[in-house]
Amino acid sequence: MFECLSDLVCATPAEHPHDANQTIIAVLNKISQCNSFSSLSTYIVNALSKIFFSVHMHQEVIELIDYINLNYTQKLSLKKLAEQVYLNKSYICRIFKEDTGTNIINYINSVRMEHAAEMLKNGNSSPRDICDAVGIDTPSYFYRLFKSHFGVSPSQFLNQNNTAATAVSISFAPLSDDIEQ
């Protein structure tokens, strides 16, 4: 895995030779913080997308994506985002759409919904708590966004994931009995 990461990082130009090693360490730290396959795969896809598209993206769009990914739990407005990169709102909307193929609001909502789904899967939080944790003030808006993003309500999503987890544990139960005999 280290060689793959090293090749990946070395394929992107670094300003200083030690940047590549720091990047590899940061990536490994982030990977070790992933607590599920879903969060790991999301991280890897986002990292690869960032590397692939960074060659073709405006630096401000890369900064906006980083800012959104770090601050999705807060109230984000176009004005606040524009201030982060010292540009006006209409310009950041245009270059974000050109560079990513989606608009800023849809990107923010997508990040929030992916984190909400992960929290639901972990089962430690209620939908209301998750709503607050992902930076959405109104539960009805959260439910609408969730259903729009995943095609099911948060409770249906949770039931589907619980059913899948139960099916997996049931399907493995006979195997453990066979091994003991």
Tab-separated table of C-alpha atoms in Angstrom:
chain	number	residue	atom	x	y	z
A	1	MET	CA	0.000	0.000	0.000
A	2	PHE	CA	2.850	2.378	0.852
A	3	GLU	CA	4.357	1.900	-2.622
A	4	CYS	CA	1.000	2.679	-4.271
A	5	LEU	CA	0.633	5.835	-2.195
A	6	SER	CA	4.228	6.793	-2.900
A	7	ASP	CA	3.702	6.334	-6.651
A	8	LEU	CA	0.462	8.296	-6.461
A	9	VAL	CA	1.994	11.189	-4.553
A	10	CYS	CA	5.139	11.236	-6.694
A	11	ALA	CA	2.990	11.416	-9.826
A	12	THR	CA	1.806	14.826	-8.657
A	13	PRO	CA	4.404	17.595	-8.606
A	14	ALA	CA	5.582	18.666	-5.157
A	15	GLU	CA	7.058	22.076	-4.468
A	16	HIS	CA	9.614	20.636	-2.054
A	17	PRO	CA	11.056	17.109	-1.850
A	18	HIS	CA	9.822	16.574	1.712
A	19	ASP	CA	6.235	17.443	0.688
A	20	ALA	CA	5.733	13.964	-0.783
A	21	ASN	CA	6.647	12.242	2.502
A	22	GLN	CA	4.420	14.596	4.491
A	23	THR	CA	1.573	13.940	2.082
A	24	ILE	CA	1.990	10.160	2.403
A	25	ILE	CA	1.977	10.431	6.205
A	26	ALA	CA	-1.141	12.628	6.114
A	27	VAL	CA	-2.898	10.167	3.777
A	28	LEU	CA	-1.996	7.177	5.970
A	29	ASN	CA	-3.229	9.031	9.064
A	30	LYS	CA	-6.514	9.844	7.347
A	31	ILE	CA	-6.943	6.247	6.180
A	32	SER	CA	-6.337	4.949	9.702
A	33	GLN	CA	-9.147	7.243	10.947
A	34	CYS	CA	-11.696	5.672	8.594
A	35	ASN	CA	-13.952	3.473	10.704
A	36	SER	CA	-15.762	1.643	7.911
A	37	PHE	CA	-15.296	0.479	4.361
A	38	SER	CA	-17.761	3.139	3.217
A	39	SER	CA	-15.801	6.000	4.780
A	40	LEU	CA	-12.542	4.544	3.456
A	41	SER	CA	-13.874	4.214	-0.080
A	42	THR	CA	-15.339	7.742	0.070
A	43	TYR	CA	-11.985	9.086	1.226
A	44	ILE	CA	-10.048	7.251	-1.494
A	45	VAL	CA	-12.434	8.363	-4.243
A	46	ASN	CA	-12.258	11.968	-3.022
A	47	ALA	CA	-8.455	11.842	-2.764
A	48	LEU	CA	-8.045	10.376	-6.236
A	49	SER	CA	-10.537	12.864	-7.670
A	50	LYS	CA	-8.658	15.687	-6.013
A	51	ILE	CA	-5.350	14.527	-7.500
A	52	PHE	CA	-6.831	13.905	-10.952
A	53	PHE	CA	-8.810	17.129	-11.133
A	54	SER	CA	-6.295	19.377	-9.373
A	55	VAL	CA	-4.321	19.553	-12.595
A	56	HIS	CA	-7.381	20.995	-14.334
A	57	MET	CA	-8.999	22.929	-11.475
A	58	HIS	CA	-8.710	26.492	-10.383
A	59	GLN	CA	-6.762	26.707	-7.138
A	60	GLU	CA	-9.758	28.494	-5.584
A	61	VAL	CA	-12.029	25.524	-6.357
A	62	ILE	CA	-9.576	23.148	-4.680
A	63	GLU	CA	-9.530	25.460	-1.650
A	64	LEU	CA	-13.341	25.589	-1.605
A	65	ILE	CA	-13.620	21.794	-1.729
A	66	ASP	CA	-11.156	21.470	1.147
A	67	TYR	CA	-12.976	24.149	3.130
A	68	ILE	CA	-16.383	22.531	2.556
A	69	ASN	CA	-15.084	19.063	3.504
A	70	LEU	CA	-13.654	20.447	6.749
A	71	ASN	CA	-16.559	22.757	7.622
A	72	TYR	CA	-19.701	20.973	6.387
A	73	THR	CA	-20.972	20.917	9.987
A	74	GLN	CA	-21.209	24.712	10.019
A	75	LYS	CA	-23.635	27.027	8.312
A	76	LEU	CA	-22.116	27.651	4.885
A	77	SER	CA	-23.232	30.440	2.594
A	78	LEU	CA	-22.023	31.516	-0.819
A	79	LYS	CA	-20.915	34.788	0.750
A	80	LYS	CA	-18.812	32.972	3.361
A	81	LEU	CA	-17.306	30.666	0.732
A	82	ALA	CA	-16.502	33.572	-1.576
A	83	GLU	CA	-14.762	35.361	1.294
A	84	GLN	CA	-12.610	32.272	1.900
A	85	VAL	CA	-11.065	32.540	-1.561
A	86	TYR	CA	-11.323	36.343	-1.950
A	87	LEU	CA	-13.602	36.189	-5.001
A	88	ASN	CA	-17.198	37.213	-5.653
A	89	LYS	CA	-20.107	34.773	-5.331
A	90	SER	CA	-21.064	34.575	-8.982
A	91	TYR	CA	-17.490	33.898	-10.081
A	92	ILE	CA	-16.946	31.052	-7.587
A	93	CYS	CA	-20.273	29.519	-8.623
A	94	ARG	CA	-19.214	29.604	-12.266
A	95	ILE	CA	-15.695	28.197	-11.835
A	96	PHE	CA	-16.879	25.562	-9.341
A	97	LYS	CA	-19.465	24.305	-11.823
A	98	GLU	CA	-16.936	24.376	-14.690
A	99	ASP	CA	-14.304	22.486	-12.713
A	100	THR	CA	-16.467	19.932	-10.894
A	101	GLY	CA	-19.581	19.548	-13.037
A	102	THR	CA	-21.854	20.318	-10.073
A	103	ASN	CA	-22.842	23.479	-8.286
A	104	ILE	CA	-21.543	24.434	-4.860
A	105	ILE	CA	-24.834	23.925	-3.025
A	106	ASN	CA	-25.274	20.420	-4.449
A	107	TYR	CA	-21.687	19.587	-3.481
A	108	ILE	CA	-22.211	20.820	0.102
A	109	ASN	CA	-25.447	18.838	0.380
A	110	SER	CA	-23.774	15.726	-1.027
A	111	VAL	CA	-20.949	15.939	1.529
A	112	ARG	CA	-23.477	16.421	4.313
A	113	MET	CA	-25.653	13.513	3.190
A	114	GLU	CA	-22.701	11.120	2.895
A	115	HIS	CA	-21.669	11.977	6.453
A	116	ALA	CA	-25.281	11.659	7.638
A	117	ALA	CA	-25.540	8.200	6.074
A	118	GLU	CA	-22.318	7.141	7.765
A	119	MET	CA	-23.640	8.351	11.126
A	120	LEU	CA	-26.898	6.458	10.579
A	121	LYS	CA	-24.983	3.280	9.752
A	122	ASN	CA	-22.955	3.617	12.940
A	123	GLY	CA	-26.263	3.669	14.822
A	124	ASN	CA	-25.119	5.952	17.631
A	125	SER	CA	-27.224	8.997	16.749
A	126	SER	CA	-30.835	9.864	16.117
A	127	PRO	CA	-31.812	11.511	12.829
A	128	ARG	CA	-32.366	14.798	14.739
A	129	ASP	CA	-28.833	14.646	16.205
A	130	ILE	CA	-27.430	13.810	12.782
A	131	CYS	CA	-29.313	16.732	11.261
A	132	ASP	CA	-27.583	19.105	13.693
A	133	ALA	CA	-24.213	17.366	13.311
A	134	VAL	CA	-24.118	17.850	9.533
A	135	GLY	CA	-24.955	21.544	9.673
A	136	ILE	CA	-28.641	21.486	8.745
A	137	ASP	CA	-30.989	23.522	10.958
A	138	THR	CA	-34.368	22.188	9.892
A	139	PRO	CA	-35.255	18.492	10.243
A	140	SER	CA	-37.789	18.649	7.411
A	141	TYR	CA	-35.123	20.045	5.068
A	142	PHE	CA	-32.713	17.329	6.224
A	143	TYR	CA	-35.283	14.589	5.492
A	144	ARG	CA	-36.028	16.065	2.050
A	145	LEU	CA	-32.311	16.288	1.182
A	146	PHE	CA	-31.657	12.771	2.440
A	147	LYS	CA	-34.520	11.297	0.455
A	148	SER	CA	-33.476	13.239	-2.639
A	149	HIS	CA	-29.864	12.062	-2.309
A	150	PHE	CA	-30.466	8.383	-1.446
A	151	GLY	CA	-34.003	7.790	-2.726
A	152	VAL	CA	-35.228	6.687	0.722
A	153	SER	CA	-35.955	8.410	4.030
A	154	PRO	CA	-33.386	8.188	6.855
A	155	SER	CA	-35.509	5.592	8.682
A	156	GLN	CA	-35.890	3.463	5.527
A	157	PHE	CA	-32.143	3.770	4.934
A	158	LEU	CA	-31.483	2.632	8.496
A	159	ASN	CA	-33.889	-0.312	8.128
A	160	GLN	CA	-32.248	-1.359	4.857
A	161	ASN	CA	-28.800	-1.262	6.456
A	162	ASN	CA	-29.959	-3.124	9.573
A	163	THR	CA	-31.590	-5.781	7.386
A	164	ALA	CA	-28.390	-6.135	5.342
A	165	ALA	CA	-26.282	-6.427	8.500
A	166	THR	CA	-28.648	-9.039	9.958
A	167	ALA	CA	-28.613	-11.019	6.716
A	168	VAL	CA	-24.819	-11.048	6.740
A	169	SER	CA	-24.633	-12.217	10.354
A	170	ILE	CA	-27.286	-14.886	9.751
A	171	SER	CA	-25.553	-16.163	6.632
A	172	PHE	CA	-22.307	-16.644	8.536
A	173	ALA	CA	-23.864	-18.341	11.567
A	174	PRO	CA	-24.055	-21.860	10.073
A	175	LEU	CA	-20.424	-21.671	8.978
A	176	SER	CA	-19.244	-21.222	12.563
A	177	ASP	CA	-21.329	-24.269	13.641
A	178	ASP	CA	-19.789	-26.384	10.867
A	179	ILE	CA	-16.277	-25.453	11.943
A	180	GLU	CA	-16.861	-26.479	15.556
A	181	GLN	CA	-18.058	-29.991	14.602
